Amino acid sequence: MIRAVIVMNDQGKPRLVKFYDYQPVEKQQELIRTIYGVLCSRAENLSNFIQADSIFGPDARLVYKTYATLYFVFIFDSSENELAMLDLVQVFVEILDKCFSNVCELDIVFNFNKVHTILDEIILGGQVLETSSSEVVKAVEEISKLDRASNGSMLVPKSISGWTSR
Amino acid sequence: MEQLKTIGRELAMGSQGGFGQSKEFLDLVKSIGETNSKAEEDRIVLHEVESLKRRIAEPEIHKGKLKEYIILLVYIEMLGHDASFGYIHAVKMTHDENLLMKRTGYLAVTLFLNEDHDLIILIVNTIQKDLKSDNYLVVCAALNAVCKLINEETVPAVLPQVVELLRHPKEAVRKKAVMALHRFYQRSSSSVIHLVSNFRKMLCDNDPGVMGAALCPLFDLITIDVNSYKDLVISFVNILKQVAERRLPKSYDYHQMPAPFIQIKLLKILAVLGNGDKQASEHMYTVVGDTMRKCDSTSNVGNAVLYECICCVSSLHPNPKLLESAADAISKFLKISPEIAEKHQLAVIDCFEDPDDTLKRKTFELLYKMTKSSNVEVIVDRMIDYMISTNDNHYKTEIASRCVELAEQFAPSNQWFIQTMNKVFEHSGDLVNIKVAHNLMRLIAEGFGEDDGTADNQLRLSAVESYLALLESLNFHAHFFNFEFQVICWVLGEYGTAHGRYSASYISGKLCDVAEAHSSDDTVKAYAVTALLKIYSFEIAAGKKLEMLPECQSLIEELSLSDSTDLQQRAYELQAVVGLDAHAIEDIMPLDASCEDIELCKLVTIRLLDFLVMLDRSGILRDIYKFLFQINKSLPLLNSYVQQALGKGAQPYIPESERSGILNVSNFRSQDHNEASTHALKFEAYERPKPSLPSRTTPVALASSTELVPLPEISYPGEVHQAVSMPSLAGTMSSELKLQLDEVQRKWGRSAYSPEPSTSNSDSHRTVNGVTHNVAGSVNSTSREISYGSRRLEVEICPEKQKLAASLFGGASKLEKRQFSSSHKVLKTNSHAVDKSHGAEVAISSETASVQTTPLQPPPDLLDLGEPILNSSAAAVDPFKQLDGLLDLSQDTSSLDSGAAGASKGPDIMSLYTDMPTSGENDSVANALSNTIDDAYIISGFSNAANRIAHGGNIISQPKHLRTGSNPKDSLEKDALVRQMGVNPSSQNPNLFRDLLG
């Protein structure tokens, strides 16, 4: 399963942190710092895969990919295919790019709740839920459409509230 | 500027909508972004926390504001600060009717809380309610929370709803429900164990997303208990087949691969199911094989699937075909370095001890390709050991030739080389291709190409010593073979006395011993006599008094009465040379040997004249006369000899038409020679394929006329370096040569071409056509035979494999260098040729050079019998056109030269040579002489000289080969570089994500 997804910038500032098994806040910070330490000291000619046992305990692998100023880091165990994870990072970023039309670091900073929503459509409970980018984009758009509607009135639209009250 | 940019961003985000942010949030992010230190950031965050605590607790807070505060809290906690004071507000928010508020609440609680948190109990109720919601988005949000927040105790509370949601009309809900159920199973398998059959149902869901989601729990379940899911094998196989056949919606394609993530998951499941289960595996072979074949190894995800296929194949019940293709796939995307391969060398060596013969052979194949100068000794030793033990003659032959090849290429020392060759001869004997023996002789003649020649001399000396030592230990007679004696005789004859260490009588005594020991073998005896002849002529030339050992004398006498005309011939020759005075030999063999080619001609002529005197009435006289006639034109000094010979009673030239009677004799004779001579002297002729045609075509004919063969060999070792000017064919070109020669053969064939080139030698003195065909035919066969060795390497290793081998064992640079060196050779030989003052040689060299430099020219129009100009023209002219022109020209010139036209058709090639340097002053004498000379001998006689030249030509090529053959350091460096580049794929897509640059 996937144990964590972390997006951080090249300064080590976390932009998105999602652990699929619970970690206390302090532990999260420590892990992020450790990972940042590993990534920023990593030579350019090395692969995108790191055996992360020392950071996350037994059977932990880490795959990272750099986009502009951001590190996208997935931590997972041996039941996942590493190369597929690398491509899942790519899928994630492609979806971000579609949702934000030319995604940049600021998009992720300011809309981290939306990024969370997107991520929840791809990975749920540590399992890959959906890998088709267009499916995810479709789902996210539906959510934001309703959100926008409810945001405008600050109330659940009549029809929907009617369903919920039933 | 920075601010403007940010504002622009804000506006843009507003338009993206749905997740709008408050001013506070933007301000916070901005102020944190502008800090330079962690301390400053902490201060800002703490300040923000304090103000939030205050504001969030306000009664009558606007809902929209509250949402902003919650998001701020999430952000703050992400930065590592405690936000626990706000958890309760997040929980409260999940109760909100507003979808946006609810979603934000759920998001916050899933991030804030763990499943054992005290506040969970407050959420469960909300979740239960939301799972029943009509709004699927609410249900989804609740399911998200379920996955994160439900623990063992609370599972029963939501389980019924979740199971019900498995049949929800929305696929988004169904797949999240599957995931939630999976989560329950992970948390407390006991409480959901009765529901796992639901996952099987979900596998058949119409929506690929749901099916894909169902694979996750099934994979876990199957890993735990394989046997209860064997019935699903067919289903999984079918799904994989459909996926691979692109039956899923296009939206699941990723980088041109159909649903690669689903494929990977399926392959993982199949690997578990098929492990150790033959029956299940058999269902999978086809689909796994297909999937593997369809993988696009250029993209990362293609490799991911390929990798999973390979993992799957390795865990299935073994299927040879599938394993093979998996191994192929591995080799495709692995870059192996020699260092890694070397680690397994021991394992490889262990394979030698394996009783399985196939394994051994494969191992030899591997070692053969791994050989470097550093490990050649071990490997060749192993090979020889195996060669001794094996009974398979065919394989013995192959191993022997490989040993020789490796030894030639990587020999660390001369002694080792010669010893190795001796061993090979000893144990493989007659199985070895005769060319191996020739190669050895050539190598000794050429040396290792050191510029100063010292090393060569040492090589020769050590060869002489080792062979003498071998002859000393008499026992070897039993298991040594003819080739070996041929080589021994040749080496002793050529170099036995060259170093002054051994006296001529000592060497000649040894040679006599050899000849006596092999009284039944004409070939060995022929070699021995020839060697004796060389030694004596060296002696004479050196001005020493010749003391012929009594046993030599008796041997020669015995041989001159031999049944074999070949041996007779040789014996007579020997006697003739011995009878020659020192001055004559010194005159014709100057020690500086600056133009040995012409000297060779002189020598040949002089010795022929002596034959004339000696074998006055013999049938072969005509041939010799004719040959003399041809040579004479270029050698005015021979006039006196000719006259002298005539004076001594030699017959004048009789035109061919008038001497039908005599012809029979010579026919008979030459046929007789053939048998013996094919063995005896091929070694000169079968050197290497050489496109410089006149010089290379003629040598073959030599085999048919051994009478004249030994003579041109009388040259000092030092001369070899002079002879270097003749370029030789690089290995790569030999194959091309062969190809084109086939065409030549076709063109020349038809009318009088004798079907079997190898046997056609005996026909060489019939007619013009006959001769030409023979030459062509035998060149063909020769080049075929010779190019076999050098070509095998090139052909076997096709470009792709070369590349692989290069990266495997660092051999790429080696091959390149080899080619480079051959082109380098051309330059060198060209310049060398220019230096030469001798006209004929210049012509020959430039021809060969042009052959080398233009090997890829389109095949010439062979019907276009070229103009004489072609011969002297530059490199651009096609070599085979040149050949045509050459032969044609020679016909022209010869018919001009010899007034008696029809007679001298045969020796056309010869006449070309003689014409080249020429001055046609001797026409009259020559004409007179040519009356009695027959075609065949001219060709053969000349071929010796030409052969000698060609022989020398190889010298350059061989050492270059050796020197550049192994450059492990370079290739290793290169390999390291390649690996560095290859393993580090650049994964960024600057165009797509350029905005990430901010």
PDB file of N, CA and C in Angstrom, chain A residues 13 20 22 29 44 65 67-68 79 81 83-84 87 90 93 102-104 107 109-114 117 121 124-125 130 132 134 142 146-147 154 156 160 163 166, chain B residues 9 13 19 21 26 29 41 71 74 78 80 97-98 100 103 114 134-137 144 175-176 179 182-183 251-252 254 261 268 300-301 304 308 984 987 993 995-996:
ATOM      1  N   LYS A  13       9.962  23.228   2.418  1.00  0.00           N
ATOM      2  CA  LYS A  13       8.656  23.616   2.966  1.00  0.00           C
ATOM      3  C   LYS A  13       7.588  22.649   2.465  1.00  0.00           C
ATOM      4  N   TYR A  20      -1.115   7.918   5.139  1.00  0.00           N
ATOM      5  CA  TYR A  20      -2.253   6.999   5.129  1.00  0.00           C
ATOM      6  C   TYR A  20      -2.297   6.118   6.360  1.00  0.00           C
ATOM      7  N   TYR A  22      -1.604   6.700  10.448  1.00  0.00           N
ATOM      8  CA  TYR A  22      -1.532   7.901  11.275  1.00  0.00           C
ATOM      9  C   TYR A  22      -0.129   8.150  11.831  1.00  0.00           C
ATOM     10  N   GLN A  29       6.623  15.973  10.994  1.00  0.00           N
ATOM     11  CA  GLN A  29       7.632  16.998  10.722  1.00  0.00           C
ATOM     12  C   GLN A  29       9.021  16.392  10.626  1.00  0.00           C
ATOM     13  N   GLU A  44      22.541  14.108  -8.875  1.00  0.00           N
ATOM     14  CA  GLU A  44      21.602  14.192  -9.994  1.00  0.00           C
ATOM     15  C   GLU A  44      21.550  12.917 -10.832  1.00  0.00           C
ATOM     16  N   LYS A  65       9.906  12.612  -7.615  1.00  0.00           N
ATOM     17  CA  LYS A  65      10.083  13.209  -8.926  1.00  0.00           C
ATOM     18  C   LYS A  65      10.104  14.716  -8.728  1.00  0.00           C
ATOM     19  N   TYR A  67       9.523  18.430 -10.093  1.00  0.00           N
ATOM     20  CA  TYR A  67       8.902  19.285 -11.114  1.00  0.00           C
ATOM     21  C   TYR A  67       9.196  20.722 -10.722  1.00  0.00           C
ATOM     22  N   ALA A  68       9.964  21.397 -11.562  1.00  0.00           N
ATOM     23  CA  ALA A  68      10.359  22.772 -11.258  1.00  0.00           C
ATOM     24  C   ALA A  68      10.895  22.826  -9.830  1.00  0.00           C
ATOM     25  N   SER A  79       4.382  -4.112  -1.971  1.00  0.00           N
ATOM     26  CA  SER A  79       3.265  -4.631  -2.762  1.00  0.00           C
ATOM     27  C   SER A  79       2.978  -3.758  -3.979  1.00  0.00           C
ATOM     28  N   ASN A  81       4.411  -1.667  -7.423  1.00  0.00           N
ATOM     29  CA  ASN A  81       5.454  -1.660  -8.439  1.00  0.00           C
ATOM     30  C   ASN A  81       6.095  -0.277  -8.471  1.00  0.00           C
ATOM     31  N   LEU A  83       8.078   1.269 -10.523  1.00  0.00           N
ATOM     32  CA  LEU A  83       7.983   2.044 -11.758  1.00  0.00           C
ATOM     33  C   LEU A  83       6.568   2.574 -11.945  1.00  0.00           C
ATOM     34  N   ALA A  84       5.600   1.766 -11.525  1.00  0.00           N
ATOM     35  CA  ALA A  84       4.216   2.223 -11.626  1.00  0.00           C
ATOM     36  C   ALA A  84       3.989   3.404 -10.700  1.00  0.00           C
ATOM     37  N   ASP A  87       5.145   6.463 -12.231  1.00  0.00           N
ATOM     38  CA  ASP A  87       4.184   6.971 -13.199  1.00  0.00           C
ATOM     39  C   ASP A  87       2.933   7.501 -12.527  1.00  0.00           C
ATOM     40  N   GLN A  90       3.496  10.936 -11.936  1.00  0.00           N
ATOM     41  CA  GLN A  90       3.263  11.660 -13.189  1.00  0.00           C
ATOM     42  C   GLN A  90       1.766  11.872 -13.427  1.00  0.00           C
ATOM     43  N   VAL A  93       0.500  14.629 -11.189  1.00  0.00           N
ATOM     44  CA  VAL A  93       0.887  15.970 -11.630  1.00  0.00           C
ATOM     45  C   VAL A  93       0.130  16.353 -12.905  1.00  0.00           C
ATOM     46  N   ASN A 102      -2.074  24.600 -16.170  1.00  0.00           N
ATOM     47  CA  ASN A 102      -0.682  24.973 -15.941  1.00  0.00           C
ATOM     48  C   ASN A 102      -0.416  25.193 -14.458  1.00  0.00           C
ATOM     49  N   VAL A 103      -0.307  24.104 -13.805  1.00  0.00           N
ATOM     50  CA  VAL A 103      -0.122  24.140 -12.355  1.00  0.00           C
ATOM     51  C   VAL A 103       1.248  24.715 -12.003  1.00  0.00           C
ATOM     52  N   CYS A 104       1.286  25.466 -10.909  1.00  0.00           N
ATOM     53  CA  CYS A 104       2.565  25.934 -10.397  1.00  0.00           C
ATOM     54  C   CYS A 104       2.556  25.776  -8.879  1.00  0.00           C
ATOM     55  N   ASP A 107      -0.240  27.518  -6.954  1.00  0.00           N
ATOM     56  CA  ASP A 107      -1.541  26.856  -7.026  1.00  0.00           C
ATOM     57  C   ASP A 107      -1.675  25.850  -5.910  1.00  0.00           C
ATOM     58  N   VAL A 109       0.051  25.714  -3.147  1.00  0.00           N
ATOM     59  CA  VAL A 109       0.084  26.346  -1.819  1.00  0.00           C
ATOM     60  C   VAL A 109      -1.295  26.879  -1.461  1.00  0.00           C
ATOM     61  N   PHE A 110      -1.885  27.622  -2.378  1.00  0.00           N
ATOM     62  CA  PHE A 110      -3.130  28.304  -2.054  1.00  0.00           C
ATOM     63  C   PHE A 110      -4.350  27.393  -2.130  1.00  0.00           C
ATOM     64  N   ASN A 111      -4.235  26.331  -2.855  1.00  0.00           N
ATOM     65  CA  ASN A 111      -5.393  25.446  -3.024  1.00  0.00           C
ATOM     66  C   ASN A 111      -5.118  24.064  -2.468  1.00  0.00           C
ATOM     67  N   PHE A 112      -4.393  24.025  -1.369  1.00  0.00           N
ATOM     68  CA  PHE A 112      -3.992  22.695  -0.925  1.00  0.00           C
ATOM     69  C   PHE A 112      -5.194  21.842  -0.565  1.00  0.00           C
ATOM     70  N   ASN A 113      -6.304  22.484  -0.192  1.00  0.00           N
ATOM     71  CA  ASN A 113      -7.487  21.674   0.082  1.00  0.00           C
ATOM     72  C   ASN A 113      -8.033  21.033  -1.189  1.00  0.00           C
ATOM     73  N   LYS A 114      -7.909  21.748  -2.310  1.00  0.00           N
ATOM     74  CA  LYS A 114      -8.345  21.148  -3.570  1.00  0.00           C
ATOM     75  C   LYS A 114      -7.385  20.036  -3.992  1.00  0.00           C
ATOM     76  N   THR A 117      -8.371  17.079  -2.304  1.00  0.00           N
ATOM     77  CA  THR A 117      -9.534  16.467  -2.943  1.00  0.00           C
ATOM     78  C   THR A 117      -9.113  15.631  -4.141  1.00  0.00           C
ATOM     79  N   GLU A 121      -9.172  11.380  -4.767  1.00  0.00           N
ATOM     80  CA  GLU A 121      -9.780  10.671  -5.893  1.00  0.00           C
ATOM     81  C   GLU A 121      -8.834   9.638  -6.487  1.00  0.00           C
ATOM     82  N   LEU A 124      -6.968   6.183  -2.100  1.00  0.00           N
ATOM     83  CA  LEU A 124      -7.893   6.156  -0.963  1.00  0.00           C
ATOM     84  C   LEU A 124      -7.421   5.075  -0.003  1.00  0.00           C
ATOM     85  N   GLY A 125      -7.232   5.485   1.210  1.00  0.00           N
ATOM     86  CA  GLY A 125      -6.813   4.520   2.231  1.00  0.00           C
ATOM     87  C   GLY A 125      -5.547   3.781   1.862  1.00  0.00           C
ATOM     88  N   GLU A 130      -7.973   5.187  -8.492  1.00  0.00           N
ATOM     89  CA  GLU A 130      -8.291   5.517  -9.876  1.00  0.00           C
ATOM     90  C   GLU A 130      -7.016   5.986 -10.561  1.00  0.00           C
ATOM     91  N   SER A 132      -7.109   6.690 -14.103  1.00  0.00           N
ATOM     92  CA  SER A 132      -7.440   7.396 -15.331  1.00  0.00           C
ATOM     93  C   SER A 132      -7.584   8.874 -15.038  1.00  0.00           C
ATOM     94  N   SER A 134      -8.603  11.323 -16.741  1.00  0.00           N
ATOM     95  CA  SER A 134      -9.838  12.006 -17.129  1.00  0.00           C
ATOM     96  C   SER A 134     -10.977  11.690 -16.155  1.00  0.00           C
ATOM     97  N   GLU A 142     -16.876  17.918 -10.875  1.00  0.00           N
ATOM     98  CA  GLU A 142     -18.236  17.841 -10.323  1.00  0.00           C
ATOM     99  C   GLU A 142     -18.275  18.377  -8.903  1.00  0.00           C
ATOM    100  N   LEU A 146     -20.352  21.909  -7.579  1.00  0.00           N
ATOM    101  CA  LEU A 146     -21.284  21.977  -6.457  1.00  0.00           C
ATOM    102  C   LEU A 146     -20.762  22.904  -5.364  1.00  0.00           C
ATOM    103  N   ASP A 147     -19.466  22.821  -5.158  1.00  0.00           N
ATOM    104  CA  ASP A 147     -18.864  23.676  -4.145  1.00  0.00           C
ATOM    105  C   ASP A 147     -19.083  25.150  -4.476  1.00  0.00           C
ATOM    106  N   MET A 154     -23.773  30.081   0.075  1.00  0.00           N
ATOM    107  CA  MET A 154     -23.367  29.654   1.403  1.00  0.00           C
ATOM    108  C   MET A 154     -24.376  28.693   2.009  1.00  0.00           C
ATOM    109  N   VAL A 156     -26.551  24.869   1.103  1.00  0.00           N
ATOM    110  CA  VAL A 156     -26.720  23.746   0.191  1.00  0.00           C
ATOM    111  C   VAL A 156     -27.905  24.074  -0.698  1.00  0.00           C
ATOM    112  N   ILE A 160     -30.685  19.770  -3.297  1.00  0.00           N
ATOM    113  CA  ILE A 160     -29.798  18.834  -2.609  1.00  0.00           C
ATOM    114  C   ILE A 160     -30.129  18.759  -1.126  1.00  0.00           C
ATOM    115  N   TRP A 163     -32.805  16.487  -0.527  1.00  0.00           N
ATOM    116  CA  TRP A 163     -32.449  15.062  -0.475  1.00  0.00           C
ATOM    117  C   TRP A 163     -31.864  14.692   0.880  1.00  0.00           C
ATOM    118  N   ARG A 166     -34.174  14.159   3.708  1.00  0.00           N
ATOM    119  CA  ARG A 166     -35.112  13.050   3.652  1.00  0.00           C
ATOM    120  C   ARG A 166     -34.739  11.880   4.539  1.00  0.00           C
TER     121      ARG A 166
ATOM    122  N   ARG B   9      -1.956  36.001  -9.662  1.00  0.00           N
ATOM    123  CA  ARG B   9      -2.266  34.624  -9.305  1.00  0.00           C
ATOM    124  C   ARG B   9      -3.594  34.541  -8.555  1.00  0.00           C
ATOM    125  N   MET B  13      -6.848  32.502  -9.597  1.00  0.00           N
ATOM    126  CA  MET B  13      -7.413  31.440  -8.781  1.00  0.00           C
ATOM    127  C   MET B  13      -8.891  31.678  -8.501  1.00  0.00           C
ATOM    128  N   PHE B  19     -12.668  26.600  -4.731  1.00  0.00           N
ATOM    129  CA  PHE B  19     -11.837  26.450  -3.550  1.00  0.00           C
ATOM    130  C   PHE B  19     -11.316  27.829  -3.119  1.00  0.00           C
ATOM    131  N   GLN B  21     -10.179  31.268  -1.532  1.00  0.00           N
ATOM    132  CA  GLN B  21      -9.490  31.460  -0.271  1.00  0.00           C
ATOM    133  C   GLN B  21      -9.801  32.834   0.306  1.00  0.00           C
ATOM    134  N   LEU B  26      -4.397  33.990   2.334  1.00  0.00           N
ATOM    135  CA  LEU B  26      -3.397  34.470   1.389  1.00  0.00           C
ATOM    136  C   LEU B  26      -2.320  35.260   2.095  1.00  0.00           C
ATOM    137  N   VAL B  29       0.019  32.880   4.038  1.00  0.00           N
ATOM    138  CA  VAL B  29       0.931  32.159   3.158  1.00  0.00           C
ATOM    139  C   VAL B  29       2.015  33.080   2.639  1.00  0.00           C
ATOM    140  N   GLU B  41       9.296  32.460  10.950  1.00  0.00           N
ATOM    141  CA  GLU B  41       8.102  31.752  10.533  1.00  0.00           C
ATOM    142  C   GLU B  41       7.304  31.307  11.759  1.00  0.00           C
ATOM    143  N   ILE B  71      -9.296  25.801   7.393  1.00  0.00           N
ATOM    144  CA  ILE B  71      -8.237  25.601   6.393  1.00  0.00           C
ATOM    145  C   ILE B  71      -6.913  26.152   6.900  1.00  0.00           C
ATOM    146  N   VAL B  74      -5.487  23.659   9.242  1.00  0.00           N
ATOM    147  CA  VAL B  74      -4.861  22.535   8.534  1.00  0.00           C
ATOM    148  C   VAL B  74      -3.492  22.948   8.028  1.00  0.00           C
ATOM    149  N   MET B  78       0.140  21.506   9.055  1.00  0.00           N
ATOM    150  CA  MET B  78       1.065  20.965   8.061  1.00  0.00           C
ATOM    151  C   MET B  78       2.458  21.546   8.256  1.00  0.00           C
ATOM    152  N   GLY B  80       3.656  22.105  10.963  1.00  0.00           N
ATOM    153  CA  GLY B  80       4.256  21.478  12.142  1.00  0.00           C
ATOM    154  C   GLY B  80       3.887  22.122  13.463  1.00  0.00           C
ATOM    155  N   GLU B  97     -24.805  21.251   7.077  1.00  0.00           N
ATOM    156  CA  GLU B  97     -25.584  20.835   5.917  1.00  0.00           C
ATOM    157  C   GLU B  97     -24.904  21.224   4.606  1.00  0.00           C
ATOM    158  N   ASN B  98     -24.206  22.327   4.660  1.00  0.00           N
ATOM    159  CA  ASN B  98     -23.550  22.827   3.451  1.00  0.00           C
ATOM    160  C   ASN B  98     -22.462  21.868   3.009  1.00  0.00           C
ATOM    161  N   LEU B 100     -19.935  22.216   1.013  1.00  0.00           N
ATOM    162  CA  LEU B 100     -18.572  22.732   1.071  1.00  0.00           C
ATOM    163  C   LEU B 100     -18.044  22.679   2.494  1.00  0.00           C
ATOM    164  N   ARG B 103     -17.466  19.030   3.478  1.00  0.00           N
ATOM    165  CA  ARG B 103     -16.248  18.486   2.871  1.00  0.00           C
ATOM    166  C   ARG B 103     -15.015  19.030   3.573  1.00  0.00           C
ATOM    167  N   ASN B 114      -6.686  10.633  14.270  1.00  0.00           N
ATOM    168  CA  ASN B 114      -6.468   9.241  13.910  1.00  0.00           C
ATOM    169  C   ASN B 114      -7.663   8.452  14.399  1.00  0.00           C
ATOM    170  N   ASP B 134     -28.535  11.279  -0.153  1.00  0.00           N
ATOM    171  CA  ASP B 134     -28.870  11.149  -1.566  1.00  0.00           C
ATOM    172  C   ASP B 134     -27.824  11.789  -2.453  1.00  0.00           C
ATOM    173  N   ASN B 135     -27.124  12.731  -1.889  1.00  0.00           N
ATOM    174  CA  ASN B 135     -26.084  13.401  -2.667  1.00  0.00           C
ATOM    175  C   ASN B 135     -24.826  12.545  -2.650  1.00  0.00           C
ATOM    176  N   TYR B 136     -24.484  12.066  -3.807  1.00  0.00           N
ATOM    177  CA  TYR B 136     -23.356  11.116  -3.834  1.00  0.00           C
ATOM    178  C   TYR B 136     -22.067  11.767  -3.389  1.00  0.00           C
ATOM    179  N   LEU B 137     -21.961  13.083  -3.556  1.00  0.00           N
ATOM    180  CA  LEU B 137     -20.736  13.742  -3.121  1.00  0.00           C
ATOM    181  C   LEU B 137     -20.621  13.718  -1.602  1.00  0.00           C
ATOM    182  N   ASN B 144     -14.619   8.773   2.321  1.00  0.00           N
ATOM    183  CA  ASN B 144     -13.233   9.185   2.527  1.00  0.00           C
ATOM    184  C   ASN B 144     -12.901   9.161   4.006  1.00  0.00           C
ATOM    185  N   LYS B 175     -16.690   2.428  -6.001  1.00  0.00           N
ATOM    186  CA  LYS B 175     -15.268   2.105  -5.825  1.00  0.00           C
ATOM    187  C   LYS B 175     -14.768   2.571  -4.462  1.00  0.00           C
ATOM    188  N   LYS B 176     -15.339   3.674  -3.982  1.00  0.00           N
ATOM    189  CA  LYS B 176     -14.925   4.110  -2.647  1.00  0.00           C
ATOM    190  C   LYS B 176     -15.451   3.155  -1.587  1.00  0.00           C
ATOM    191  N   MET B 179     -13.132   0.318  -1.440  1.00  0.00           N
ATOM    192  CA  MET B 179     -11.934   0.682  -0.683  1.00  0.00           C
ATOM    193  C   MET B 179     -12.217   0.705   0.816  1.00  0.00           C
ATOM    194  N   HIS B 182     -12.382  -2.734   2.048  1.00  0.00           N
ATOM    195  CA  HIS B 182     -11.008  -3.225   2.122  1.00  0.00           C
ATOM    196  C   HIS B 182     -10.326  -2.740   3.396  1.00  0.00           C
ATOM    197  N   ARG B 183     -10.600  -1.467   3.684  1.00  0.00           N
ATOM    198  CA  ARG B 183     -10.022  -0.883   4.899  1.00  0.00           C
ATOM    199  C   ARG B 183     -10.546  -1.603   6.140  1.00  0.00           C
ATOM    200  N   SER B 251      -9.865   6.498 -21.970  1.00  0.00           N
ATOM    201  CA  SER B 251      -9.374   7.378 -20.898  1.00  0.00           C
ATOM    202  C   SER B 251      -8.420   6.631 -19.967  1.00  0.00           C
ATOM    203  N   TYR B 252      -8.392   5.312 -20.028  1.00  0.00           N
ATOM    204  CA  TYR B 252      -7.465   4.569 -19.167  1.00  0.00           C
ATOM    205  C   TYR B 252      -6.094   4.404 -19.817  1.00  0.00           C
ATOM    206  N   TYR B 254      -2.580   5.317 -20.853  1.00  0.00           N
ATOM    207  CA  TYR B 254      -1.585   6.207 -20.263  1.00  0.00           C
ATOM    208  C   TYR B 254      -0.293   6.016 -21.034  1.00  0.00           C
ATOM    209  N   PHE B 261      -1.693   0.560 -15.099  1.00  0.00           N
ATOM    210  CA  PHE B 261      -1.735   0.296 -13.658  1.00  0.00           C
ATOM    211  C   PHE B 261      -2.581  -0.933 -13.360  1.00  0.00           C
ATOM    212  N   LYS B 268       0.478  -8.858 -10.940  1.00  0.00           N
ATOM    213  CA  LYS B 268       0.865  -9.183  -9.561  1.00  0.00           C
ATOM    214  C   LYS B 268      -0.009 -10.319  -9.022  1.00  0.00           C
ATOM    215  N   ASN B 300       8.479   4.824 -19.605  1.00  0.00           N
ATOM    216  CA  ASN B 300       8.697   4.330 -18.257  1.00  0.00           C
ATOM    217  C   ASN B 300       7.618   3.345 -17.845  1.00  0.00           C
ATOM    218  N   VAL B 301       6.378   3.690 -18.166  1.00  0.00           N
ATOM    219  CA  VAL B 301       5.303   2.817 -17.721  1.00  0.00           C
ATOM    220  C   VAL B 301       5.323   1.489 -18.472  1.00  0.00           C
ATOM    221  N   ALA B 304       7.557  -0.514 -16.661  1.00  0.00           N
ATOM    222  CA  ALA B 304       6.943  -0.960 -15.414  1.00  0.00           C
ATOM    223  C   ALA B 304       6.144  -2.238 -15.658  1.00  0.00           C
ATOM    224  N   GLU B 308       6.919  -6.068 -14.438  1.00  0.00           N
ATOM    225  CA  GLU B 308       5.937  -6.881 -13.728  1.00  0.00           C
ATOM    226  C   GLU B 308       5.722  -8.207 -14.461  1.00  0.00           C
ATOM    227  N   ASN B 984      19.890   7.435 -15.832  1.00  0.00           N
ATOM    228  CA  ASN B 984      19.324   8.645 -15.276  1.00  0.00           C
ATOM    229  C   ASN B 984      18.403   9.332 -16.268  1.00  0.00           C
ATOM    230  N   SER B 987      13.314  13.122 -16.325  1.00  0.00           N
ATOM    231  CA  SER B 987      11.891  12.848 -16.192  1.00  0.00           C
ATOM    232  C   SER B 987      11.051  14.115 -16.273  1.00  0.00           C
ATOM    233  N   PHE B 993       4.877  21.489 -17.616  1.00  0.00           N
ATOM    234  CA  PHE B 993       4.808  22.016 -16.253  1.00  0.00           C
ATOM    235  C   PHE B 993       5.655  23.272 -16.072  1.00  0.00           C
ATOM    236  N   ASP B 995       4.954  26.104 -15.812  1.00  0.00           N
ATOM    237  CA  ASP B 995       4.425  27.064 -14.856  1.00  0.00           C
ATOM    238  C   ASP B 995       4.816  26.735 -13.421  1.00  0.00           C
ATOM    239  N   LEU B 996       5.203  25.507 -13.204  1.00  0.00           N
ATOM    240  CA  LEU B 996       5.697  25.172 -11.873  1.00  0.00           C
ATOM    241  C   LEU B 996       6.907  26.018 -11.521  1.00  0.00           C
TER     242      LEU B 996
END
